[in-house]
XYZ file of C-alpha atoms in Angstrom:
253
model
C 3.041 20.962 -28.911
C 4.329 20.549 -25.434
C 3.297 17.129 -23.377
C 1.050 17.520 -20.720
C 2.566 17.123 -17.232
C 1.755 14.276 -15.128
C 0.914 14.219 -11.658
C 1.553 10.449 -10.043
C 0.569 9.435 -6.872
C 2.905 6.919 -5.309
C 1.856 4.273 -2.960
C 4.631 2.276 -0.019
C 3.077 -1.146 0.270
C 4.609 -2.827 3.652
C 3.118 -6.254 4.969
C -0.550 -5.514 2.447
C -0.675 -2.171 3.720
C 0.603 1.545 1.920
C 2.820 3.471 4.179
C 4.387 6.855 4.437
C 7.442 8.090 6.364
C 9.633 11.082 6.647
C 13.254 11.084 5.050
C 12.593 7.299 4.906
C 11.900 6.401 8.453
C 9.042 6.428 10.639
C 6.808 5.327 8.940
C 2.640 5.444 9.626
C -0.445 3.543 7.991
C -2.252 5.123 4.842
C -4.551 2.541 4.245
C -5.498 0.126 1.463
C -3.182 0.203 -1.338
C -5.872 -1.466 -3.919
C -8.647 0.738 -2.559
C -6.589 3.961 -2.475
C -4.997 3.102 -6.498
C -9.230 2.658 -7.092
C -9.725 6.490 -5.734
C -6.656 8.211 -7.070
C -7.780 6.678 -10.894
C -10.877 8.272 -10.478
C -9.650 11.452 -8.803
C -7.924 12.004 -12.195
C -4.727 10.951 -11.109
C -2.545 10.320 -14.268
C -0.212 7.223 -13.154
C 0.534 5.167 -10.322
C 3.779 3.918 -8.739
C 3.535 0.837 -6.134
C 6.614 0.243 -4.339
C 7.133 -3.106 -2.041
C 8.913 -1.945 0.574
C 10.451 -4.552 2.279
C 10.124 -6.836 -0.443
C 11.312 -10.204 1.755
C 10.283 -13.411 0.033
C 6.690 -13.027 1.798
C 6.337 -9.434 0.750
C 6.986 -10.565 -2.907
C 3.559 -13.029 -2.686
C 1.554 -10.691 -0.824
C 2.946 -7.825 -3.369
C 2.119 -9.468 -6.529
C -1.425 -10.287 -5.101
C -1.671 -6.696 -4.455
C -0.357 -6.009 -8.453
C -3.298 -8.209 -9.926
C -5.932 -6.957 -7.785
C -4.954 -3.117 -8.579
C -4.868 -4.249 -12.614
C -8.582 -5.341 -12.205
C -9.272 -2.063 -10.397
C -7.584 0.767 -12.072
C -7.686 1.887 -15.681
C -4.689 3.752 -15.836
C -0.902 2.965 -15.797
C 0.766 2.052 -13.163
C 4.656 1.112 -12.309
C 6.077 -1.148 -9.326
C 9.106 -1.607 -7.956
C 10.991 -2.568 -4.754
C 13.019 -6.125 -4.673
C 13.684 -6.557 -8.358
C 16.318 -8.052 -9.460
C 15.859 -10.450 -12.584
C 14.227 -10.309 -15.548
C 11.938 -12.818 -13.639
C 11.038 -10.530 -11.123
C 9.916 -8.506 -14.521
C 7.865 -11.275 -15.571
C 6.018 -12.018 -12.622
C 5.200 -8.216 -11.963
C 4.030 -7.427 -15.756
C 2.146 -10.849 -15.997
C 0.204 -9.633 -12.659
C -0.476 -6.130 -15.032
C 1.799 -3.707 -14.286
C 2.449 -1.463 -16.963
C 6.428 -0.768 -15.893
C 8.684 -1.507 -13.475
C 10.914 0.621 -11.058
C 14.937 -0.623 -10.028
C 16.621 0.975 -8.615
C 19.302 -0.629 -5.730
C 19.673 -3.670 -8.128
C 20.050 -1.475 -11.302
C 23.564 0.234 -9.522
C 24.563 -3.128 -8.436
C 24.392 -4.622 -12.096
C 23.672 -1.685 -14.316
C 23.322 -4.568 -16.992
C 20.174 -5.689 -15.850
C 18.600 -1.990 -16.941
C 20.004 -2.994 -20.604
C 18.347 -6.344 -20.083
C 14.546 -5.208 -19.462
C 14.979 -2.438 -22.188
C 15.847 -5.208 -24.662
C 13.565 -7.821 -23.817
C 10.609 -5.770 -22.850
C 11.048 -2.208 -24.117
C 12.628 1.049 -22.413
C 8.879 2.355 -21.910
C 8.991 -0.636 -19.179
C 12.213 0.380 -17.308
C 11.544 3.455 -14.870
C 15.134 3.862 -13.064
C 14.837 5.281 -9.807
C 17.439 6.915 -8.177
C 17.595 8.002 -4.353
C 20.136 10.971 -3.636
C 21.240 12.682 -0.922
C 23.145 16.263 -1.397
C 26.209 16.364 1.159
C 28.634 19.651 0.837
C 31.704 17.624 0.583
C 30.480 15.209 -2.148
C 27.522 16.545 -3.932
C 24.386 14.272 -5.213
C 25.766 10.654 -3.958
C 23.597 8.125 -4.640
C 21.967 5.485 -2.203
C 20.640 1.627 -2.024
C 18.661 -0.391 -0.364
C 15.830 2.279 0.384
C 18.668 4.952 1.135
C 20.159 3.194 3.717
C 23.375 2.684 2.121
C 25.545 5.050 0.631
C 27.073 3.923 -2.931
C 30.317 5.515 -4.798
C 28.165 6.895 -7.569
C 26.682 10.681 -8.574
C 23.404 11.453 -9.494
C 24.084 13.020 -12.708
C 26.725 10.529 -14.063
C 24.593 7.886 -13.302
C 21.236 9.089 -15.029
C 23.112 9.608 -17.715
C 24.413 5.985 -18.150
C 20.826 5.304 -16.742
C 19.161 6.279 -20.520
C 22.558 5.189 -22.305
C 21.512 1.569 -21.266
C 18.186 2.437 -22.134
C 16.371 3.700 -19.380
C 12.954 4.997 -20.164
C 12.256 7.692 -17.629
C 14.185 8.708 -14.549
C 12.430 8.678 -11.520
C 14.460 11.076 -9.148
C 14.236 11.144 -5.503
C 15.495 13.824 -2.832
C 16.251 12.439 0.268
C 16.986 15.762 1.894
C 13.570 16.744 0.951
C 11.399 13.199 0.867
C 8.421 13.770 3.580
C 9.571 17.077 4.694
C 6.890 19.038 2.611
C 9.384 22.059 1.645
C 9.687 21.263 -1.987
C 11.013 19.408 -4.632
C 14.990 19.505 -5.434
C 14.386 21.997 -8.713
C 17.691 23.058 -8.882
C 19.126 19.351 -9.200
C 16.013 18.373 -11.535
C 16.600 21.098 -13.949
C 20.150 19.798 -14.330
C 18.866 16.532 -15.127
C 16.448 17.776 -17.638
C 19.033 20.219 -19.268
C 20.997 16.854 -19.413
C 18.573 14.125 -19.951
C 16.340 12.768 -23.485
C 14.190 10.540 -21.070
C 11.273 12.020 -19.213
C 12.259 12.804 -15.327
C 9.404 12.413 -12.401
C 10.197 14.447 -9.292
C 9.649 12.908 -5.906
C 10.830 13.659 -2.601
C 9.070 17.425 -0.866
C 5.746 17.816 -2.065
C 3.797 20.100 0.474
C 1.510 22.476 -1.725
C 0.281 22.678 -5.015
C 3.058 25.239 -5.453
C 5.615 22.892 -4.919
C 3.858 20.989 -7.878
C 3.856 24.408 -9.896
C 7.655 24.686 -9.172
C 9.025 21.376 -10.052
C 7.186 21.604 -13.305
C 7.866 25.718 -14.179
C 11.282 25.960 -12.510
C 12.548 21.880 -12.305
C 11.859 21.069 -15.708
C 10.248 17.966 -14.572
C 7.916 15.713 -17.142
C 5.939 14.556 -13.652
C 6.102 15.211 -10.090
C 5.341 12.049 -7.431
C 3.815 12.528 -4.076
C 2.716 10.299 -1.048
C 1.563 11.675 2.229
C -0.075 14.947 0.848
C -2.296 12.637 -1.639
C -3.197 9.824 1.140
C -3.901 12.158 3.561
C -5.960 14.094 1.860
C -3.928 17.790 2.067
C -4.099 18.278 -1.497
C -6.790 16.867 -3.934
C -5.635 15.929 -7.371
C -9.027 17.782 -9.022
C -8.074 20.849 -7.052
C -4.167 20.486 -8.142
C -4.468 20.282 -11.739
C -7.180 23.017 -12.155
C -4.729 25.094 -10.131
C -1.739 24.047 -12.471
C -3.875 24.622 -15.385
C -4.868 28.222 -14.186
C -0.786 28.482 -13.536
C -0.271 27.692 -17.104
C 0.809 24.444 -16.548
C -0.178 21.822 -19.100
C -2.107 18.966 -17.780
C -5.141 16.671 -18.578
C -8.216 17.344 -16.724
């Protein structure tokens, strides 16, 4: 019996306050992140992802806050990332209530510390999350620091070390395609799914519910992540699932 596909809003906290950009600049104000979590739960969203943005010392107070007030809000699961680095960064953002947690620039820096979480805490804690860019010359080449940097590393190689060191999903995003609203990279997820055990969420191009339809149908994808279509109100969730229902796409309504 196949699993039901999940459709995950994802929220850019910067300074208190979610955020969305295009190709990972420019970014413009989507409102509360605690208040927004509380609508998308009851919109029938079926997980959350939080990211801290610019994480500085600062951001990791105000972020945690944030954490503990969307755990008494929300009733379904939700992962945050953005600044970890330790398994005490783990700690503090599971003992706020977060369900899992997302590395990603400090995961290719010390790919030990993805082996780390998955032994102390589980691999259905560690999300990896990988930021890609597709360049002729070089292929997928992977990025840090919120794709500002580009690091000697493939997509594919490393998602598969990713789960070897006991990664529980792999959380995938285009930056050719992140805020442009053309669609998801299906051609690169379905490689990863054709090569992957672990569950893969698609981010990075959501425009329409087709795109949703396609990432699932022709990407392979376990879940598909979107930001500025969701905040903004372009596409409701109710209205997306009963449409990837009526597709033939498995999903809980």
């Amino acid at each position: 019996m196949s699993i039901a596909k999940r459709i995950i809003p994802c929220l850019d906290v910067k300074d208190g306050t979610t955020v969305k950009g295009t190709c990972f600049v420019n970014l413009r104000e989507a409102g509360d992140p605690v208040e927004l979590g509380k609508a998308y739960s009851q919109a029938g969203a079926d997980e959350l992802v939080y990211l801290d943005i610019t994480a500085s010392h600062e951001g990791r107070k105000t972020f945690t806050e944030i954490v503990g007030r969307v755990a008494a809000e929300i009733n379904i699961p939700f992962t945050v990332g953005g600044g970890i680095g330790s398994l005490d960064d783990v700690e503090r953002l599971l003992g706020a209530g977060a369900d899992k947690v997302s590395i990603n620039s400090a995961a290719l820096r010390r790919p030990q510390l993805i082996d780390e979480i998955a032994s102390r805490y589980g691999s259905q804690v560690c999300v990896c999350a990988i930021d890609a860019r597709f360049e002729e010359t070089t292929g997928w080449q992977c990025y840090l620091n919120g794709g500002r940097l580009p690091v000697d590393r493939n997509l594919f190689d490393w998602a598969r070390e990713a789960q070897e060191r006991g990664a529980g999903e792999i959380l995938f995003t285009s930056m050719n395609h992140d805020g442009t609203k053309g669609g998801f990279a299906n051609e690169a997820l379905a490689q990863l799914a054709d090569q992957l055990s672990i569950p893969i969420i698609a981010s990075g191009g959501a425009g329409t519910k087709e795109h949703f339809r396609d990432a699932f149908a022709i990407g392979h994808a376990d879940a598909a992540l979107a930001a500025s279509v969701f905040h903004f109100g372009e596409i409701p969730i109710n209205e997306l699932k009963q449409y990837l229902q009526a597709e033939g796409i498995k999903v809980r309504i």
